[in-house]
Amino acid sequence: MCRGCSICSKDNGCLSCQPKMFLFLRREGMRQYGECLHSCPAGFYGARGPELSICSRCRLENCESCFSKDFCTKCTTGFYLLKGRCFEECPEGFSLLEESTECVEGCEVGPWSDWGACTRKNRTCGFKWGLETRTRQIVKKPPRDTMPCPTIAESRRCKMSKRHCRKEGSGKQQSKKAKDSTPKRKPKRKSNKQRLQVQARDHHSAHLSTAQTSA
């Protein structure tokens, strides 16, 4: 009971310890005994003082071992450690480190975009229902590839604003298009008979003109 003590009591054990040792008060029923230890047991942390260094109990919730009164180093079963505190699950933006009970900074994503157009089969009409999608970007990758990122795209059902699609080129546009596409008729070529008749008529007119001039 008096090992490592600088002052020891037969009834209460160590009252003070040698330098660099911690005084730990062990309770047994209604009595307590002082022990001098090089390190404090689980659930306690070493608090050094100018005259006496003692083992103080960890007061943090769900903490099994602590470094100081406000910094936990190991959580009880079922809880996860993050920055000296214990949580039932890792907060948003943090992931559980594999094979441990410690949360580390994980994948960080940006804000959601606006919902996109309501489409189905790459069309915005022709159906009663479609899907609209929104996305967000990864702004910080996780320290390990095995750590999953939150979803960066999600879709939901939506009702299309146009149930029926308007046919392309309907109405006046269709008529104009049909008119423009009609091939133009080429002027008919005169037949040989018509050409001979024209030549004869021109020859007769020239003969009459000559006869009148001679008279």
Coordinates of N, CA and C in Angstrom, one line a residue:
M1 N 0.8 -1.2 0.0 CA 0.0 0.0 0.0 C 0.8 1.3 0.0
C2 N 2.0 1.2 0.6 CA 2.9 2.4 0.7 C 4.0 2.5 -0.4
R3 N 3.9 1.6 -1.4 CA 4.9 1.6 -2.5 C 4.8 2.9 -3.3
G4 N 5.9 3.6 -3.4 CA 6.0 4.9 -4.2 C 5.5 6.1 -3.4
C5 N 5.1 5.9 -2.1 CA 4.6 7.0 -1.3 C 5.8 7.8 -0.7
S6 N 5.5 9.1 -0.5 CA 6.5 9.9 0.2 C 6.0 10.0 1.7
I7 N 4.6 10.0 1.8 CA 4.0 10.0 3.2 C 2.9 8.9 3.1
C8 N 2.9 8.0 4.1 CA 2.0 6.8 4.1 C 1.3 6.7 5.4
S9 N 0.1 6.3 5.4 CA -0.7 6.0 6.6 C -1.1 4.6 6.6
K10 N -1.1 4.0 7.8 CA -1.4 2.6 7.9 C -2.8 2.3 7.6
D11 N -3.7 3.2 7.9 CA -5.1 3.1 7.7 C -5.6 3.5 6.3
N12 N -5.0 4.6 5.8 CA -5.5 5.2 4.5 C -4.5 5.1 3.4
G13 N -3.4 4.4 3.6 CA -2.4 4.2 2.5 C -1.6 5.5 2.3
C14 N -1.3 5.8 1.0 CA -0.4 6.9 0.6 C -1.2 8.2 0.8
L15 N -0.6 9.2 1.4 CA -1.1 10.5 1.5 C -0.5 11.5 0.5
S16 N 0.8 11.2 0.1 CA 1.5 11.9 -0.9 C 2.4 11.0 -1.6
C17 N 2.8 11.4 -2.9 CA 3.6 10.5 -3.7 C 5.0 11.1 -4.0
Q18 N 5.9 10.2 -4.4 CA 7.2 10.6 -4.9 C 7.0 11.4 -6.2
P19 N 8.0 12.2 -6.6 CA 7.9 13.0 -7.8 C 7.6 12.2 -9.0
K20 N 6.8 12.7 -10.0 CA 6.4 12.1 -11.3 C 5.4 11.0 -11.1
M21 N 4.8 10.8 -9.9 CA 3.8 9.8 -9.7 C 2.5 10.4 -9.3
F22 N 1.4 9.7 -9.6 CA 0.1 10.3 -9.3 C -0.6 9.5 -8.1
L23 N -1.3 10.3 -7.3 CA -2.0 9.8 -6.2 C -3.4 9.3 -6.7
F24 N -3.7 8.1 -6.5 CA -5.0 7.5 -6.9 C -5.7 7.0 -5.7
L25 N -6.9 7.5 -5.4 CA -7.7 7.2 -4.3 C -8.7 6.0 -4.7
R26 N -8.4 4.8 -4.1 CA -9.2 3.7 -4.4 C -10.3 3.5 -3.3
R27 N -11.5 3.4 -3.7 CA -12.6 3.2 -2.7 C -12.9 1.7 -2.6
E28 N -13.1 1.3 -1.3 CA -13.5 0.0 -1.0 C -14.6 0.1 0.1
G29 N -15.8 0.0 -0.4 CA -17.0 0.2 0.6 C -17.0 1.6 1.0
M30 N -16.9 1.8 2.3 CA -17.0 3.2 2.9 C -15.6 3.7 3.1
R31 N -14.6 3.0 2.8 CA -13.2 3.5 3.0 C -12.5 3.7 1.7
Q32 N -11.5 4.5 1.7 CA -10.7 4.8 0.6 C -9.2 4.7 0.9
Y33 N -8.4 4.2 0.0 CA -7.0 4.0 0.2 C -6.2 4.8 -0.9
G34 N -5.1 5.4 -0.5 CA -4.3 6.1 -1.5 C -3.2 5.2 -2.1
E35 N -3.0 5.3 -3.4 CA -2.0 4.5 -4.1 C -1.2 5.5 -5.0
C36 N 0.1 5.2 -5.1 CA 0.9 6.1 -6.0 C 1.2 5.3 -7.3
L37 N 0.8 5.8 -8.4 CA 0.9 5.1 -9.7 C 1.7 6.0 -10.7
H38 N 2.4 5.3 -11.6 CA 3.0 6.0 -12.7 C 2.1 6.6 -13.8
S39 N 0.9 5.9 -13.9 CA -0.1 6.3 -14.9 C -1.5 6.0 -14.3
C40 N -2.5 6.8 -14.6 CA -3.8 6.6 -14.0 C -4.5 5.5 -14.7
P41 N -5.4 4.8 -14.1 CA -6.2 3.8 -14.7 C -7.3 4.3 -15.6
A42 N -7.9 3.4 -16.4 CA -9.0 3.8 -17.3 C -10.1 4.5 -16.6
G43 N -10.6 5.6 -17.2 CA -11.6 6.4 -16.6 C -11.1 7.5 -15.8
F44 N -9.7 7.7 -15.7 CA -9.1 8.7 -14.9 C -8.0 9.4 -15.8
Y45 N -7.7 10.6 -15.5 CA -6.5 11.3 -16.1 C -5.6 11.9 -15.1
G46 N -4.4 12.0 -15.4 CA -3.4 12.6 -14.5 C -3.4 14.1 -14.5
A47 N -3.7 14.7 -13.4 CA -3.6 16.2 -13.2 C -2.5 16.5 -12.3
R48 N -1.5 17.2 -12.9 CA -0.3 17.5 -12.2 C -0.4 18.9 -11.5
G49 N 0.1 18.9 -10.3 CA 0.1 20.2 -9.5 C 1.5 20.5 -8.9
P50 N 1.7 21.7 -8.4 CA 3.0 22.0 -7.9 C 3.4 21.2 -6.7
E51 N 2.4 20.8 -5.9 CA 2.8 20.0 -4.7 C 2.3 18.5 -4.8
L52 N 1.2 18.3 -5.5 CA 0.6 17.0 -5.5 C 0.0 16.7 -6.9
S53 N 0.3 15.6 -7.5 CA -0.3 15.2 -8.7 C -1.3 14.0 -8.4
I54 N -2.5 14.2 -8.9 CA -3.6 13.2 -8.6 C -4.2 12.7 -9.8
C55 N -4.9 11.5 -9.7 CA -5.7 11.0 -10.7 C -7.2 11.4 -10.6
S56 N -7.7 12.1 -11.6 CA -9.1 12.7 -11.5 C -9.9 11.9 -12.5
R57 N -11.2 11.7 -12.1 CA -12.1 10.9 -13.0 C -12.5 11.7 -14.2
C58 N -12.6 11.0 -15.3 CA -13.1 11.6 -16.6 C -14.6 11.9 -16.4
R59 N -15.0 13.2 -16.6 CA -16.3 13.6 -16.5 C -17.1 13.7 -17.8
L60 N -16.4 13.4 -18.9 CA -17.1 13.5 -20.2 C -18.0 12.4 -20.4
E61 N -19.2 12.7 -21.0 CA -20.2 11.7 -21.2 C -19.8 10.6 -22.2
N62 N -20.0 9.3 -21.8 CA -19.7 8.1 -22.6 C -18.2 8.0 -22.9
C63 N -17.4 8.5 -22.0 CA -15.9 8.5 -22.2 C -15.3 7.4 -21.3
E64 N -14.5 6.5 -21.9 CA -13.8 5.5 -21.1 C -12.5 5.9 -20.7
S65 N -11.7 6.6 -21.5 CA -10.4 7.1 -21.1 C -10.3 8.6 -21.6
C66 N -9.6 9.4 -20.8 CA -9.4 10.8 -21.2 C -8.0 11.3 -21.0
F67 N -7.7 12.4 -21.7 CA -6.4 13.0 -21.6 C -6.5 14.1 -20.5
S68 N -7.6 14.8 -20.5 CA -7.9 15.9 -19.5 C -9.3 15.9 -19.2
K69 N -9.8 16.8 -18.5 CA -11.2 16.9 -18.1 C -12.1 17.1 -19.2
D70 N -11.6 17.7 -20.3 CA -12.5 18.0 -21.4 C -12.0 17.5 -22.8
F71 N -11.2 16.4 -22.7 CA -10.7 15.8 -23.9 C -10.6 14.3 -23.7
C72 N -11.6 13.6 -24.4 CA -11.6 12.1 -24.3 C -10.7 11.5 -25.3
T73 N -10.1 10.3 -25.0 CA -9.2 9.6 -25.9 C -9.8 8.2 -26.3
K74 N -10.8 7.7 -25.6 CA -11.4 6.5 -25.9 C -12.9 6.5 -25.4
C75 N -13.8 6.1 -26.3 CA -15.2 6.1 -25.9 C -15.6 4.8 -25.4
T76 N -16.8 4.7 -24.7 CA -17.3 3.5 -24.3 C -17.9 2.8 -25.6
T77 N -18.2 1.5 -25.4 CA -18.7 0.7 -26.5 C -20.0 1.3 -27.1
G78 N -20.0 1.4 -28.4 CA -21.2 1.9 -29.1 C -21.1 3.4 -29.4
F79 N -20.0 4.0 -29.1 CA -19.9 5.5 -29.3 C -18.5 5.7 -30.1
Y80 N -18.5 6.8 -30.8 CA -17.4 7.1 -31.7 C -16.7 8.4 -31.4
L81 N -15.4 8.4 -31.4 CA -14.6 9.5 -31.0 C -14.4 10.5 -32.1
L82 N -14.6 11.8 -31.8 CA -14.3 12.9 -32.7 C -13.9 14.1 -31.9
K83 N -12.6 14.5 -32.1 CA -12.1 15.7 -31.5 C -12.3 15.8 -30.0
G84 N -12.1 14.6 -29.3 CA -12.2 14.6 -27.8 C -13.6 14.4 -27.3
R85 N -14.6 14.2 -28.2 CA -15.9 14.0 -27.7 C -16.4 12.6 -28.3
C86 N -17.5 12.1 -27.7 CA -18.1 10.8 -28.1 C -19.4 11.0 -28.7
F87 N -19.7 10.4 -29.8 CA -21.0 10.5 -30.5 C -21.5 9.1 -30.8
E88 N -22.9 9.1 -30.9 CA -23.5 7.8 -31.3 C -23.2 7.4 -32.7
E89 N -23.0 8.4 -33.6 CA -22.7 8.2 -35.0 C -21.9 9.4 -35.4
C90 N -21.1 9.2 -36.5 CA -20.2 10.3 -36.9 C -21.1 11.5 -37.5
P91 N -20.8 12.7 -37.1 CA -21.6 13.8 -37.7 C -21.4 14.0 -39.2
E92 N -22.3 14.8 -39.8 CA -22.3 15.0 -41.2 C -20.9 15.6 -41.6
G93 N -20.4 15.1 -42.7 CA -19.0 15.6 -43.1 C -17.9 14.7 -42.6
F94 N -18.2 13.7 -41.7 CA -17.2 12.9 -41.2 C -17.5 11.4 -41.4
S95 N -16.5 10.6 -41.5 CA -16.7 9.1 -41.7 C -16.0 8.3 -40.7
L96 N -16.4 7.1 -40.5 CA -15.8 6.2 -39.5 C -14.6 5.6 -40.1
L97 N -13.5 5.8 -39.4 CA -12.2 5.2 -39.9 C -12.3 3.7 -39.7
E98 N -11.8 3.0 -40.8 CA -11.9 1.5 -40.8 C -11.2 0.9 -39.6
E99 N -11.8 -0.1 -39.1 CA -11.2 -0.9 -38.0 C -10.9 0.0 -36.8
S100 N -11.7 1.0 -36.5 CA -11.5 1.8 -35.3 C -12.9 2.4 -34.9
T101 N -12.8 3.1 -33.8 CA -14.1 3.8 -33.4 C -13.9 5.3 -33.4
E102 N -13.1 5.8 -34.4 CA -12.8 7.2 -34.5 C -13.4 7.8 -35.8
C103 N -13.9 9.0 -35.7 CA -14.5 9.7 -36.9 C -13.4 10.6 -37.4
V104 N -13.3 10.6 -38.7 CA -12.3 11.5 -39.4 C -13.1 12.3 -40.4
E105 N -12.4 13.4 -40.9 CA -13.0 14.2 -41.9 C -13.2 13.4 -43.2
G106 N -14.4 13.4 -43.7 CA -14.7 12.6 -44.9 C -14.9 13.5 -46.1
C107 N -15.8 13.0 -47.0 CA -16.1 13.7 -48.2 C -17.0 14.9 -48.0
E108 N -16.7 16.0 -48.5 CA -17.5 17.2 -48.3 C -18.1 17.6 -49.7
V109 N -19.4 17.9 -49.7 CA -20.1 18.2 -50.9 C -20.7 19.6 -50.8
G110 N -20.9 20.2 -51.9 CA -21.5 21.6 -52.0 C -23.0 21.6 -51.9
P111 N -23.6 22.7 -52.1 CA -25.1 22.8 -52.0 C -25.8 22.2 -53.3
W112 N -27.0 21.9 -53.1 CA -27.8 21.3 -54.2 C -28.1 22.4 -55.3
S113 N -28.1 22.0 -56.5 CA -28.5 22.8 -57.6 C -30.0 22.9 -57.7
D114 N -30.6 23.8 -58.5 CA -32.0 23.8 -58.7 C -32.5 22.5 -59.5
W115 N -33.7 22.2 -59.3 CA -34.3 21.0 -60.1 C -34.3 21.3 -61.6
G116 N -33.8 20.3 -62.3 CA -33.8 20.5 -63.8 C -35.1 20.3 -64.4
A117 N -35.2 20.3 -65.8 CA -36.4 20.2 -66.5 C -37.0 18.8 -66.3
C118 N -38.3 18.7 -66.4 CA -39.0 17.5 -66.3 C -39.0 16.8 -67.7
T119 N -38.3 15.6 -67.7 CA -38.1 15.0 -69.0 C -38.4 13.5 -68.9
R120 N -38.6 12.9 -70.1 CA -38.7 11.4 -70.2 C -38.3 11.0 -71.6
K121 N -37.3 10.1 -71.6 CA -36.7 9.7 -72.9 C -36.2 10.9 -73.7
N122 N -35.5 11.8 -72.9 CA -34.9 13.0 -73.5 C -35.9 14.0 -74.1
R123 N -37.2 13.9 -73.7 CA -38.2 14.8 -74.3 C -38.9 15.5 -73.1
T124 N -39.4 16.7 -73.4 CA -40.1 17.5 -72.4 C -41.6 17.5 -72.6
C125 N -42.1 16.6 -73.5 CA -43.5 16.6 -73.8 C -43.8 15.2 -74.3
G126 N -45.1 14.9 -74.5 CA -45.5 13.6 -75.0 C -45.8 12.6 -73.9
F127 N -45.6 12.9 -72.7 CA -45.9 12.0 -71.6 C -46.6 12.8 -70.4
K128 N -47.3 12.1 -69.6 CA -47.9 12.7 -68.4 C -46.9 12.9 -67.3
W129 N -46.1 11.9 -67.1 CA -45.1 12.0 -66.0 C -43.7 11.8 -66.5
G130 N -42.8 12.4 -65.8 CA -41.3 12.3 -66.1 C -40.5 12.4 -64.8
L131 N -39.2 12.7 -65.0 CA -38.3 12.8 -63.9 C -37.5 14.1 -64.0
E132 N -37.3 14.7 -62.9 CA -36.4 15.9 -62.8 C -35.3 15.6 -61.8
T133 N -34.1 16.2 -62.1 CA -32.9 15.8 -61.4 C -32.2 17.1 -60.9
R134 N -31.6 16.9 -59.7 CA -30.7 18.0 -59.2 C -29.4 17.4 -58.8
T135 N -28.3 18.1 -58.8 CA -27.0 17.6 -58.5 C -26.2 18.6 -57.5
R136 N -25.1 18.1 -57.0 CA -24.2 18.9 -56.2 C -22.8 18.4 -56.4
Q137 N -21.8 19.2 -56.2 CA -20.4 18.9 -56.5 C -19.7 18.5 -55.3
I138 N -18.6 17.6 -55.5 CA -17.7 17.3 -54.4 C -16.7 18.4 -54.3
V139 N -16.6 19.0 -53.2 CA -15.7 20.2 -53.0 C -14.5 19.7 -52.2
K140 N -14.6 18.6 -51.5 CA -13.4 18.1 -50.8 C -13.4 16.5 -50.8
K141 N -12.4 15.9 -51.4 CA -12.4 14.5 -51.4 C -12.0 13.9 -50.1
P142 N -12.4 12.7 -49.8 CA -12.1 12.0 -48.5 C -10.6 11.7 -48.5
P143 N -10.0 11.5 -47.3 CA -8.6 11.2 -47.2 C -8.3 9.8 -47.8
R144 N -9.3 8.9 -47.8 CA -9.1 7.6 -48.3 C -10.2 7.3 -49.3
D145 N -9.9 6.5 -50.4 CA -10.8 6.2 -51.4 C -11.9 5.3 -50.9
T146 N -11.7 4.6 -49.9 CA -12.7 3.7 -49.3 C -13.8 4.4 -48.6
M147 N -13.6 5.6 -48.3 CA -14.6 6.4 -47.6 C -15.7 6.9 -48.6
P148 N -16.9 6.5 -48.4 CA -18.0 6.9 -49.3 C -18.3 8.4 -49.2
C149 N -18.8 9.0 -50.3 CA -19.2 10.3 -50.3 C -20.8 10.3 -50.3
P150 N -21.4 11.4 -49.8 CA -22.9 11.4 -49.9 C -23.3 11.5 -51.3
T151 N -24.5 11.1 -51.6 CA -25.0 11.1 -53.0 C -24.9 12.5 -53.6
I152 N -24.5 12.6 -54.8 CA -24.3 13.9 -55.5 C -25.4 14.1 -56.6
A153 N -26.3 13.2 -56.7 CA -27.4 13.4 -57.7 C -28.6 12.7 -57.2
E154 N -29.8 13.3 -57.4 CA -31.0 12.6 -57.0 C -32.2 13.1 -57.9
S155 N -33.1 12.2 -58.1 CA -34.2 12.5 -59.1 C -35.6 12.3 -58.3
R156 N -36.6 12.9 -58.9 CA -37.9 12.7 -58.3 C -38.9 12.8 -59.5
R157 N -40.1 12.2 -59.2 CA -41.1 12.2 -60.2 C -41.7 13.6 -60.4
C158 N -42.1 13.9 -61.6 CA -42.7 15.2 -61.9 C -43.7 15.1 -63.0
K159 N -44.6 16.1 -63.0 CA -45.7 16.1 -64.0 C -45.3 17.1 -65.1
M160 N -45.4 16.6 -66.4 CA -44.9 17.4 -67.5 C -46.0 18.5 -67.7
S161 N -45.4 19.7 -68.1 CA -46.3 20.8 -68.4 C -47.0 20.6 -69.7
K162 N -46.5 19.9 -70.7 CA -47.1 19.7 -72.0 C -47.3 18.2 -72.2
R163 N -48.6 17.8 -72.2 CA -48.9 16.4 -72.4 C -48.6 15.9 -73.8
H164 N -49.0 16.8 -74.8 CA -48.9 16.5 -76.2 C -47.8 17.4 -76.8
C165 N -47.1 16.8 -77.7 CA -46.0 17.5 -78.4 C -46.6 18.1 -79.7
R166 N -46.2 19.3 -80.0 CA -46.7 20.0 -81.2 C -45.8 19.5 -82.4
K167 N -46.5 19.1 -83.5 CA -45.8 18.6 -84.6 C -44.9 19.7 -85.3
E168 N -43.8 19.3 -85.7 CA -42.9 20.3 -86.3 C -43.5 20.7 -87.7
G169 N -43.4 22.1 -88.0 CA -43.9 22.6 -89.3 C -45.4 22.5 -89.5
S170 N -46.2 22.6 -88.4 CA -47.6 22.6 -88.5 C -48.2 23.9 -88.9
G171 N -49.4 24.0 -89.5 CA -50.1 25.3 -89.8 C -49.4 26.0 -91.0
K172 N -49.3 27.3 -90.8 CA -48.7 28.1 -91.8 C -47.3 27.7 -92.2
Q173 N -46.5 27.3 -91.2 CA -45.2 27.0 -91.5 C -45.1 25.8 -92.5
Q174 N -46.1 24.8 -92.2 CA -46.1 23.6 -93.1 C -46.5 24.0 -94.5
S175 N -47.5 24.9 -94.7 CA -47.9 25.3 -96.0 C -46.8 26.0 -96.7
K176 N -46.1 26.9 -96.0 CA -45.0 27.6 -96.6 C -43.9 26.7 -97.0
K177 N -43.7 25.7 -96.2 CA -42.6 24.8 -96.5 C -43.0 23.9 -97.7
A178 N -44.3 23.5 -97.8 CA -44.7 22.7 -98.9 C -44.7 23.5 -100.2
K179 N -45.0 24.8 -100.1 CA -45.0 25.7 -101.3 C -43.6 25.9 -101.8
D180 N -42.7 26.1 -100.8 CA -41.3 26.3 -101.2 C -40.6 25.1 -101.8
S181 N -41.1 23.9 -101.4 CA -40.5 22.7 -101.8 C -41.1 22.2 -103.2
T182 N -42.2 22.9 -103.7 CA -42.7 22.5 -105.0 C -41.8 22.9 -106.1
P183 N -41.4 21.9 -106.9 CA -40.4 22.3 -108.0 C -41.0 23.2 -109.0
K184 N -40.3 24.1 -109.5 CA -40.7 25.1 -110.5 C -40.7 24.4 -111.9
R185 N -41.8 24.7 -112.6 CA -41.9 24.1 -114.0 C -41.1 24.9 -115.0
K186 N -40.4 24.1 -115.8 CA -39.6 24.7 -116.9 C -40.4 25.0 -118.1
P187 N -40.1 26.1 -118.7 CA -40.9 26.5 -120.0 C -40.8 25.4 -121.0
K188 N -42.0 25.1 -121.6 CA -42.0 24.0 -122.7 C -41.2 24.5 -123.9
R189 N -40.5 23.5 -124.5 CA -39.8 23.8 -125.7 C -40.8 23.6 -126.9
K190 N -40.6 24.5 -127.9 CA -41.5 24.4 -129.1 C -41.1 23.2 -130.0
S191 N -42.2 22.6 -130.5 CA -42.0 21.4 -131.4 C -41.5 21.9 -132.7
N192 N -41.0 20.9 -133.6 CA -40.5 21.2 -134.9 C -41.6 21.8 -135.8
K193 N -42.8 21.3 -135.7 CA -43.9 21.9 -136.5 C -44.2 23.3 -136.2
Q194 N -44.2 23.7 -134.9 CA -44.4 25.1 -134.5 C -43.3 26.0 -135.1
R195 N -42.1 25.5 -135.0 CA -40.9 26.3 -135.5 C -41.1 26.5 -137.0
L196 N -41.5 25.5 -137.8 CA -41.7 25.7 -139.3 C -42.8 26.6 -139.6
Q197 N -43.9 26.6 -138.8 CA -45.0 27.5 -139.0 C -44.5 29.0 -138.8
V198 N -43.7 29.2 -137.7 CA -43.2 30.5 -137.4 C -42.3 31.0 -138.5
Q199 N -41.4 30.1 -139.0 CA -40.5 30.5 -140.1 C -41.3 30.9 -141.4
A200 N -42.3 30.1 -141.7 CA -43.1 30.4 -142.9 C -43.8 31.7 -142.8
R201 N -44.4 31.9 -141.7 CA -45.1 33.2 -141.5 C -44.2 34.4 -141.6
D202 N -43.0 34.3 -141.0 CA -42.0 35.4 -141.1 C -41.6 35.6 -142.5
H203 N -41.4 34.4 -143.3 CA -41.0 34.6 -144.7 C -42.0 35.2 -145.5
H204 N -43.3 34.8 -145.3 CA -44.4 35.4 -146.1 C -44.5 36.9 -145.8
S205 N -44.4 37.3 -144.5 CA -44.4 38.7 -144.2 C -43.3 39.5 -144.9
A206 N -42.2 38.9 -144.9 CA -41.0 39.6 -145.6 C -41.3 39.8 -147.1
H207 N -41.9 38.7 -147.8 CA -42.2 38.8 -149.2 C -43.2 39.8 -149.5
L208 N -44.3 40.0 -148.7 CA -45.2 41.0 -148.9 C -44.7 42.4 -148.8
S209 N -43.8 42.5 -147.8 CA -43.2 43.8 -147.6 C -42.3 44.2 -148.8
T210 N -41.6 43.3 -149.4 CA -40.8 43.6 -150.6 C -41.6 43.9 -151.8
A211 N -42.7 43.2 -152.0 CA -43.6 43.4 -153.2 C -44.2 44.8 -153.1
Q212 N -44.6 45.2 -151.9 CA -45.2 46.5 -151.8 C -44.2 47.6 -152.1
T213 N -43.0 47.4 -151.7 CA -41.9 48.4 -151.9 C -41.7 48.6 -153.4
S214 N -41.7 47.5 -154.2 CA -41.4 47.5 -155.6 C -42.6 48.2 -156.3
A215 N -43.8 48.0 -155.9 CA -45.0 48.7 -156.6 C -44.9 50.2 -156.3

